[in-house]
Each structure stands twice: as C-alpha cells, then as structure tokens.
Short mmCIF file of C-alpha atoms in Angstrom, two decimals:
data_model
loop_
_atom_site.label_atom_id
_atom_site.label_comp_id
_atom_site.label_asym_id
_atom_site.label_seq_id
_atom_site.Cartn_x
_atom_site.Cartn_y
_atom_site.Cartn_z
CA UNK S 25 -14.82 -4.16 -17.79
CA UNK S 26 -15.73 -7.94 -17.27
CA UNK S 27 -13.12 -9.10 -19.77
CA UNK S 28 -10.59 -7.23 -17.98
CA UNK S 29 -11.53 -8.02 -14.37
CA UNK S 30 -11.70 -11.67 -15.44
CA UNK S 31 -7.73 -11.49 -16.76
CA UNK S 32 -6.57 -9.10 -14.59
CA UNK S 33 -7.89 -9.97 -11.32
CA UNK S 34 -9.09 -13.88 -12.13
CA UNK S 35 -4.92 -14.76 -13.68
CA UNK S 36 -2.63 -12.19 -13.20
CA UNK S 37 -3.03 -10.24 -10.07
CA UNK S 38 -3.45 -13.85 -8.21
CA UNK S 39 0.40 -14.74 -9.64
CA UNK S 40 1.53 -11.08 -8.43
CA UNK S 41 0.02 -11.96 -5.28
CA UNK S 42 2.06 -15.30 -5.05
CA UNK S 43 5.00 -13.31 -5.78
CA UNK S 44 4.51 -10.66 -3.23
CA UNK S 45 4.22 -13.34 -0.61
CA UNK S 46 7.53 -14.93 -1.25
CA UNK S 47 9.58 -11.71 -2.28
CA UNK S 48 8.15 -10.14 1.06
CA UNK S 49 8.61 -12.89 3.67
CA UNK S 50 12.15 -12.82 2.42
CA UNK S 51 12.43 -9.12 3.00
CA UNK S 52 11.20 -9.71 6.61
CA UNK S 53 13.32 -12.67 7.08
CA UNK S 54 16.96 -10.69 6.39
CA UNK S 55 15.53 -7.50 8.13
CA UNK S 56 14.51 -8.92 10.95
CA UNK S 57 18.70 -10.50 11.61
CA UNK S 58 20.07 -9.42 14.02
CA UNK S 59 23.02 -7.62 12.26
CA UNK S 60 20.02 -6.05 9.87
CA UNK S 61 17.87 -4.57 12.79
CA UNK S 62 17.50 -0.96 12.64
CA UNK S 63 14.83 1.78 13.07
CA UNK S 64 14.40 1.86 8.85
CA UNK S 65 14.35 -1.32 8.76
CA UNK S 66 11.64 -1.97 11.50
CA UNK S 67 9.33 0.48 8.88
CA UNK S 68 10.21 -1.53 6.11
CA UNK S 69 8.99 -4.66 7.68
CA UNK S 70 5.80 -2.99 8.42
CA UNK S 71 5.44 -1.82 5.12
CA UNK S 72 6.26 -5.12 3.85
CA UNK S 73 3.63 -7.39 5.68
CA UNK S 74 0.85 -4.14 5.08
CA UNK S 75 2.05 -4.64 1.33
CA UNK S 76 1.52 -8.42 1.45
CA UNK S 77 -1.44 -8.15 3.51
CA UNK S 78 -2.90 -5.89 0.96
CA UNK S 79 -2.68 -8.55 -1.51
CA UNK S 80 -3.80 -11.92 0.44
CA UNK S 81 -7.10 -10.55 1.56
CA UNK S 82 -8.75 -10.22 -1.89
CA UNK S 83 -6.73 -13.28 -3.47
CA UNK S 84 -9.80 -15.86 -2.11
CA UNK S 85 -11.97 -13.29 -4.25
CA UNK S 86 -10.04 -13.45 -7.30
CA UNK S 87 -9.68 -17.19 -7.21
CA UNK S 88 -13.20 -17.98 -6.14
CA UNK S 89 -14.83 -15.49 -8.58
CA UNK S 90 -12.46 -14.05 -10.85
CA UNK S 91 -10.09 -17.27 -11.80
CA UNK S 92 -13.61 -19.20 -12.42
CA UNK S 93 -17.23 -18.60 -14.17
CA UNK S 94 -18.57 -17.97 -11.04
CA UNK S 95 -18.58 -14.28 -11.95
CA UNK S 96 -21.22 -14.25 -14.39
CA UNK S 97 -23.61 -15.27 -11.38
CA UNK S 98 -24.96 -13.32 -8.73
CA UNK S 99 -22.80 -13.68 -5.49
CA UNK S 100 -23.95 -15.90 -3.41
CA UNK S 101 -25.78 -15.19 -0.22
CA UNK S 102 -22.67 -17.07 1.99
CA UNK S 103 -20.07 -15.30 0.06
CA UNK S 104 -21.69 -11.75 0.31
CA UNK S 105 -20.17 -10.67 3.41
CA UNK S 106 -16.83 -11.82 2.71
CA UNK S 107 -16.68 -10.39 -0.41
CA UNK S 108 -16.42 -7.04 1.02
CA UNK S 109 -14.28 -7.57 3.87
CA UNK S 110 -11.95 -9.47 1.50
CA UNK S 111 -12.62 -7.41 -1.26
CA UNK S 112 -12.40 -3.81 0.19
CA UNK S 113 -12.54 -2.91 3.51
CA UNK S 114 -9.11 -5.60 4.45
CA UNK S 115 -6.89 -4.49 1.76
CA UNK S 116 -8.04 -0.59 2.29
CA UNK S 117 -7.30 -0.68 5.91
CA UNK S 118 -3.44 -2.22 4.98
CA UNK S 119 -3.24 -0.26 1.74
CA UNK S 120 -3.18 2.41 4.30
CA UNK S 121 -1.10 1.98 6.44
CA UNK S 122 1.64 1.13 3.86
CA UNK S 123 1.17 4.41 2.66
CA UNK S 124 1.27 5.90 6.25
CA UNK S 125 4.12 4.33 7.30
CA UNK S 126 6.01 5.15 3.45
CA UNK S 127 5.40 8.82 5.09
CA UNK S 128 6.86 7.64 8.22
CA UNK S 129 9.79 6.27 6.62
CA UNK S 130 10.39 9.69 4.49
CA UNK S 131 10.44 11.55 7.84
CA UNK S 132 12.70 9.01 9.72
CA UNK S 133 15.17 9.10 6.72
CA UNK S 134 15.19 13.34 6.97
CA UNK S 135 15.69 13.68 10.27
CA UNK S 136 18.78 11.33 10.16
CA UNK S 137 20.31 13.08 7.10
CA UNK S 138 19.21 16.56 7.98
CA UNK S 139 19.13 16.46 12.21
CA UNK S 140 21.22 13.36 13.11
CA UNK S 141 21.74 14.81 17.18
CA UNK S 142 17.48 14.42 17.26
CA UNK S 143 17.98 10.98 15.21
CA UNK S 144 19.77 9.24 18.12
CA UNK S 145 16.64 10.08 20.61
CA UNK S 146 14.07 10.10 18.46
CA UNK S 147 14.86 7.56 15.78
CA UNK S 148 15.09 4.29 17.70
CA UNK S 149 13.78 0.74 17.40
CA UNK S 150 11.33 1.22 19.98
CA UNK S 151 9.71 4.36 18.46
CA UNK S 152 9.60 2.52 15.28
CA UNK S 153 7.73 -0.03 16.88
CA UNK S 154 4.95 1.93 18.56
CA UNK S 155 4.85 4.09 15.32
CA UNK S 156 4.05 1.13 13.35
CA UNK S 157 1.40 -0.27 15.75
CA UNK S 158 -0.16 3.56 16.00
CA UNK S 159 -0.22 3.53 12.43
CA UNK S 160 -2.01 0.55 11.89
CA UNK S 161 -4.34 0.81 14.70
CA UNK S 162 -5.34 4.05 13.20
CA UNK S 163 -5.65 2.53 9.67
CA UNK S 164 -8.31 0.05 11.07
CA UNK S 165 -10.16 3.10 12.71
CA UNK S 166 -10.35 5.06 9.56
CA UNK S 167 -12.37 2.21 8.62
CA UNK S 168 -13.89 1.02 11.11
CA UNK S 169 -17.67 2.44 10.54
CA UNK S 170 -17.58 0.41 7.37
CA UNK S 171 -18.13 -2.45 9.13
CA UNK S 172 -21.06 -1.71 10.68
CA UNK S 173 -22.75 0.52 8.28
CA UNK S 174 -24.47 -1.85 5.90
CA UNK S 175 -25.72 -5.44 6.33
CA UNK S 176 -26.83 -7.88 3.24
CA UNK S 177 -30.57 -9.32 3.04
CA UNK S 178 -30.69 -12.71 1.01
CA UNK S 179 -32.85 -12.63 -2.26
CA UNK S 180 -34.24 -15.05 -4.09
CA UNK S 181 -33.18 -14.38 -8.14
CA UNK S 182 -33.31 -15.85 -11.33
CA UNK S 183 -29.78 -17.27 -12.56
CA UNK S 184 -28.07 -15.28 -14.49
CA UNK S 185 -26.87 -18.19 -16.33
CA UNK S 186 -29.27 -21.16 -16.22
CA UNK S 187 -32.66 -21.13 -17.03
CA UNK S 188 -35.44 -22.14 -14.73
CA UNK S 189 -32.91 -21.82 -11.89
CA UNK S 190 -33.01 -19.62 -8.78
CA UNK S 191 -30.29 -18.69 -6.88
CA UNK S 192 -29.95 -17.06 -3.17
CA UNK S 193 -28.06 -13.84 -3.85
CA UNK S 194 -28.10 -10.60 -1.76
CA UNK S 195 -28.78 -6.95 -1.76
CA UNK S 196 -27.09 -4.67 0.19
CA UNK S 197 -29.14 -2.40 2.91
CA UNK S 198 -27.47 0.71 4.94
CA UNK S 199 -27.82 1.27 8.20
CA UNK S 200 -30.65 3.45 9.04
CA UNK S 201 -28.11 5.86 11.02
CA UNK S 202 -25.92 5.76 7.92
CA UNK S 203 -28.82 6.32 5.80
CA UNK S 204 -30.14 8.89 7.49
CA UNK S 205 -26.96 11.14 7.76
CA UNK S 206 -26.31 12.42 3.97
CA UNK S 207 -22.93 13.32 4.84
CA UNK S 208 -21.28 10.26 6.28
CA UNK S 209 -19.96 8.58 3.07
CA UNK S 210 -18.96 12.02 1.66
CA UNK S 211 -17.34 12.32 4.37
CA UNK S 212 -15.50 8.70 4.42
CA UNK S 213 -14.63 9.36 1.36
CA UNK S 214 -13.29 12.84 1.06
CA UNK S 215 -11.05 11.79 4.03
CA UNK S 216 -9.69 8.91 2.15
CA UNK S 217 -9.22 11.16 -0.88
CA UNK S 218 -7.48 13.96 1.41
CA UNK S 219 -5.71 11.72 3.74
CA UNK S 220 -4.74 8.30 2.15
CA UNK S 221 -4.19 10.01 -1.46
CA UNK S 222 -3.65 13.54 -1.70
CA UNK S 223 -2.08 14.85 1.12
CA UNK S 224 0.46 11.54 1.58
CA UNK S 225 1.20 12.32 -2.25
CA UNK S 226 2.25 15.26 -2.30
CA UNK S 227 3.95 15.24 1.25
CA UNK S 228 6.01 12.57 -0.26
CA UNK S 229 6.76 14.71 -3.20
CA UNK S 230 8.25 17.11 -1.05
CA UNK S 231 9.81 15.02 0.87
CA UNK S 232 11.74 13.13 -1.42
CA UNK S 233 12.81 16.57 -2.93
CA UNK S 234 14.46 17.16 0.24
CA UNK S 235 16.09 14.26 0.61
CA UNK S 236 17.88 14.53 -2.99
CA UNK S 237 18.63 18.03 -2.38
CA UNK S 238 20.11 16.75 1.09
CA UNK S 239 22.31 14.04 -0.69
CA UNK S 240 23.79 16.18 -2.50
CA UNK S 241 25.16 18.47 -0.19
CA UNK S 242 26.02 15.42 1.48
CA UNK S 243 28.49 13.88 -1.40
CA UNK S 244 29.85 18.41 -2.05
CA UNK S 245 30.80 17.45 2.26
CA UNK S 246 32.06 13.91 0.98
CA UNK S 247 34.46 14.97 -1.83
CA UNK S 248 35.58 17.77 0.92
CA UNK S 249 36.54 14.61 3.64
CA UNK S 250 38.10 12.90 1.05
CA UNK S 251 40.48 15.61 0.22
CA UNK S 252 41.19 15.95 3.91
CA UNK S 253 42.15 12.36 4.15
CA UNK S 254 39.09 11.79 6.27
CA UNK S 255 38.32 8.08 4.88
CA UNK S 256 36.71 7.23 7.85
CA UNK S 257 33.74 9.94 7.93
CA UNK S 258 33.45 9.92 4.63
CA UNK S 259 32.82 5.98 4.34
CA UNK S 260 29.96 6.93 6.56
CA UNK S 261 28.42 9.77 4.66
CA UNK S 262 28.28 7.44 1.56
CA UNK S 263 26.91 4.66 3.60
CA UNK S 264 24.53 7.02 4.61
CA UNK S 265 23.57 8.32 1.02
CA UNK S 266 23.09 4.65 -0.22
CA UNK S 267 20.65 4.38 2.25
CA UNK S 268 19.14 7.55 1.58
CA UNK S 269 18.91 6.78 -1.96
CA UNK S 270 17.45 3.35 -1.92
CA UNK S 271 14.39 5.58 0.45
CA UNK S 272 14.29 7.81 -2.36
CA UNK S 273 13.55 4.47 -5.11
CA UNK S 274 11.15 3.14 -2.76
CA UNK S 275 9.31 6.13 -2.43
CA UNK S 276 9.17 7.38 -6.30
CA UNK S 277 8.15 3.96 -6.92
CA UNK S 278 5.12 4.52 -4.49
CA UNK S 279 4.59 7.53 -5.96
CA UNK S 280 4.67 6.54 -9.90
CA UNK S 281 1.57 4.19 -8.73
CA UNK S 282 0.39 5.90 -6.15
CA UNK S 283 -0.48 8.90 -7.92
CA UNK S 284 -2.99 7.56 -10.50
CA UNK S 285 -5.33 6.38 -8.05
CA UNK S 286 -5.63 9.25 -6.04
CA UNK S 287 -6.48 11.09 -8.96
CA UNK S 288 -9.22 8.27 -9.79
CA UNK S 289 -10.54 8.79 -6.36
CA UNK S 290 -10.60 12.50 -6.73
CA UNK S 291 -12.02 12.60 -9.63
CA UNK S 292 -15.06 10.08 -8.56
CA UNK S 293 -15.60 12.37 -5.56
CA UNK S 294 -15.84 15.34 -6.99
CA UNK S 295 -18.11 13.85 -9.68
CA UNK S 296 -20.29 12.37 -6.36
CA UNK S 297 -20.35 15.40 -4.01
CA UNK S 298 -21.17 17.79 -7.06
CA UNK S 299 -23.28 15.66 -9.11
CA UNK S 300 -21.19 16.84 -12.41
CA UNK S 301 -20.09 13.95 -14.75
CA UNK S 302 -16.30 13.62 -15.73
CA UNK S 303 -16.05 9.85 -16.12
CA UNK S 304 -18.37 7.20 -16.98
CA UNK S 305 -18.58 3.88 -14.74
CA UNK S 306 -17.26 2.11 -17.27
CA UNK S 307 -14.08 4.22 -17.48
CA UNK S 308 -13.96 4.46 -13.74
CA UNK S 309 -14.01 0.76 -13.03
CA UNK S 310 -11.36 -0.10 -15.76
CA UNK S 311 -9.21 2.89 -15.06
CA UNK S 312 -9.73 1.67 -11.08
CA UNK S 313 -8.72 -2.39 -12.03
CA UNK S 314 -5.25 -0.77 -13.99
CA UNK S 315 -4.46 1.52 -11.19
CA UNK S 316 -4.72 -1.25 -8.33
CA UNK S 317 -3.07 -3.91 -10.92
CA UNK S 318 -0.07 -1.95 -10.94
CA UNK S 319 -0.28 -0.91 -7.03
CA UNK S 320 0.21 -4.88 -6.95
CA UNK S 321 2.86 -5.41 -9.56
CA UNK S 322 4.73 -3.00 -7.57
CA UNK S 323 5.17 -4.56 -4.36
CA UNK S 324 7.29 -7.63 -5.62
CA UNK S 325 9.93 -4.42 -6.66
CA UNK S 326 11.03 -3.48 -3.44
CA UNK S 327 12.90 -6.31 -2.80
CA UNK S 328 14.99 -6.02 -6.09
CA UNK S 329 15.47 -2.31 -4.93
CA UNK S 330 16.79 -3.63 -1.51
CA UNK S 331 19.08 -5.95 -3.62
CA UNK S 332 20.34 -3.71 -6.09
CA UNK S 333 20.91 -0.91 -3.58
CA UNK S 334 21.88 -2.68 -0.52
CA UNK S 335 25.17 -4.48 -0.24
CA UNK S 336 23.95 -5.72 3.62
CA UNK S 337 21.01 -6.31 2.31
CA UNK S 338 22.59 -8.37 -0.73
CA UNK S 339 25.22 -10.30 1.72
CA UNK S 340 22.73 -11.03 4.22
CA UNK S 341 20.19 -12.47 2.03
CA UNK S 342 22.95 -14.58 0.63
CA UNK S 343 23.76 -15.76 3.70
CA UNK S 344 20.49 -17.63 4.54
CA UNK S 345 21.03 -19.95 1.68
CA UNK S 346 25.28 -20.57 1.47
CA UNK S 347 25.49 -20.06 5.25
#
C-alpha cells in the first residue's frame, strides 16, 4: 500500500486538489452573479466549497508526508494531532455534507419538476441558505465526539530510518469514557455507514429515477405545446429539463464514486462488529486510497458538467473574462 499512497496521495491527489480549487472558486464566482442566483444554485455553491474543502484539509498531509520521505518515519510528536484533524476528521465532516446537501439538491430539483405551486414557497434562496448552514452544522456534530475521544502521548522510538537515532513519535490513547463504552465506535461507525453511505446512496438512486421518469413526461407535455403553438411554455419546460438533466449528471456522477466506498465501509463494519474476515488490511487500505482518489478526481467534473449543460452557465462564465 506504501507505493501507492506515496503516488497517489504524495503526486497526484495534491494536483487534483490544485485543480479542484481553481475549477470550484470559478463555479462560486458565476453562481454567486447576480443574474445566476437561484435556490439550485445556492446548493451548488455549498456543495462546491464542501467539495473543495474536502480536498484542502488533507493536502498539508500529502505534501508534508506523502510528496516527501518523511513517510517512512514515525510521525512526529508536533504533527500527530494535525494529522488527524487534517487527515480525517476535516475532510469527513465536509465529505458529508456534500453528500447531504447532493440529497438536498435531488429533493429541491423534484419538487420543482413534480410540485412547482409548493416550489415557489418552499424552494427559495433563503431556505436554501438555512438548509445549507443546518446541513453543515449537523455534519460537524456527527463528528464532533471524535475530537475529544482520543488524545496522543509522545514516545520516545528508534528511527525507522537512521541508525542510532531516536525520534519523538506518538501513540494514540482513548478516552477512558470512550474506552469504557464498547459500543461507541460501532456505533460512529454504523451511523456513518447507514447515514453518509447507504441510505444517501440509494435515496439518490431513487431519486434520480424519478427525476428521468419526470423529464420525460415533461418533453411527451413539450412536443404537445409545441403542436399547440405554445412556444412560450414550452421554451420553459425545456429550460426546465436542461436543468433537470444537468442534476441528474451531477448526481450519477456522485453516485458512480460514491458507491464504492460505501461498500468499503460496509464491508469493514461488518467484518468489525462480527469479527468475520472478508478483506485483508492490505486490500482494505488500497481499495480505500482508489475509492477516495477518484472521490477527488471527481470534483474538478462538475464544472465541465455546468459548462457543457448550461448555456447561462457557459455565457456567464464567459463574461468574467471578455466582459
């Protein structure tokens, strides 16, 4: 696994990273115009600066560790901490609310296509807003404990690389309340296997079923304006499916990546909780460094989707460089 952690995380994830940050400050920069501001839009920035987010916390880790030969030592004492607030608990906490707010965004977009009287009250600007603070706040509480449940003791060990060298590295220690409760991380972590993976998955599933199956009875009512003359409406039912079907890319594209780690996650679980073996910890950490490798080479493809899908988008973005 160290030869692909070292590539992987230490060369390329550190350039998708780069390209997530530029691709996605672009995305908030034409959808936060004022011609551009809408209710979908206000979920797509969120899920655009959780996306980017998700990235820049770990990118000091790959650089320090993973992009040098610092990884054949023990971690230092002073980077011990930060290693897995950077590392993990960070990029968790906005991992999940991207994937929280993709299910927001899948509701939004059905309740416009499928109950557009509710849509006016209940899919606003504001509500977007306080959905997408609601959702984060709750991402950070779903992680909260993690925080506090384990603290690291410095060690003195021998170097793993020179001889007759010590170095100050650390061991982890639990919480004695953590400890003591046998339950608490199978519980943290069935919740993030039923709540950040499973259930979002195959909500989304569904979800995006419904919206294709809504689109096209939407173009069968299209066709039927169009025959009646009724250019008008039906410029606004295939504005409307555009949108819907650039929600629809977005959200398979979650999905296609999505759904490999939650079956990681599930599978390590299950293999926990029942003590049965299914994987080996090799497997599991280079099935794990794939899996979030292409969670990350996925975020720079939203934007292309908003280009390729949306001609405001498209016009907009070309406006902040021809004028």
């Amino acid at each position: 696994p160290e030869n692909y952690s070292v590539i992987i995380n230490g060369y390329i994830s550190p350039i998708l990273v780069f390209l997530t940050i530029i691709n996605n400050s672009m995305v908030c920069i034409v959808l936060l115009k004022r011609n551009m501001r809408s209710p979908t839009n206000t979920l797509l920035v969120g899920m655009a600066i959780s996306d980017m987010l998700t990235g820049v916390f770990p990118l000091p880790i790959f650089l320090e560790f993973f992009a040098t030969d610092r990884l054949k030592e023990f971690t230092p004492y002073s980077w011990c901490n930060a290693y897995k607030y950077l590392a993990e608990l960070l990029p968790t906490i906005f991992h999940t609310a991207s994937i929280w707010l993709t299910m927001a965004l899948a509701i939004q977009r059905y309740i416009y296509v499928c109950h557009s009287f509710k849509a006016r009250t209940w899919c606003t600007i504001p509500n977007a807003i306080k959905g997408t603070i609601a959702i984060y706040v709750v991402a950070i509480l779903s992680q909260c404990t993690r925080f506090f449940d384990s603290y690291f003791v410095p060690v003195v060990l021998e170097s793993a690389v020179y001889e007759n060298r010590t170095v100050i590295g650390c061991i982890e220690e639990h919480e004695d309340w953590a400890m003591a409760n046998i339950l608490y991380m199978s519980i943290y972590y069935w919740f993030r296997v039923l709540f950040i993976h499973l259930i979002p998955c195959i909500f989304l599933v569904v979800m995006n079923a419904l919206l294709i199956y809504a689109m096209r009875v939407a173009q069968v009512r299209r066709m039927q304006l169009l025959r009646q003359n009724k250019k008008s409406e039906s410029k606004k039912l295939k504005d409307s499916n555009c949108t819907t079907l650039m929600l629809v890319a977005v959200v398979g594209l979650f999905l296609l990546v999505e759904f490999p780690l939650g079956i990681i996650m599930i599978l390590l679980i299950v293999s926990n909780t029942f003590e049965v073996h299914i994987i080996s910890k090799e497997t599991f950490q280079i099935l794990s460094i794939f899996s979030n490798l292409f969670i990350l080479l996925s975020y720079p493809f939203n934007f292309f989707i908003y280009c390729g899908m949306s001609k405001q988008f498209r016009e907009t973005f070309k406006r902040l460089f021809v004028g």
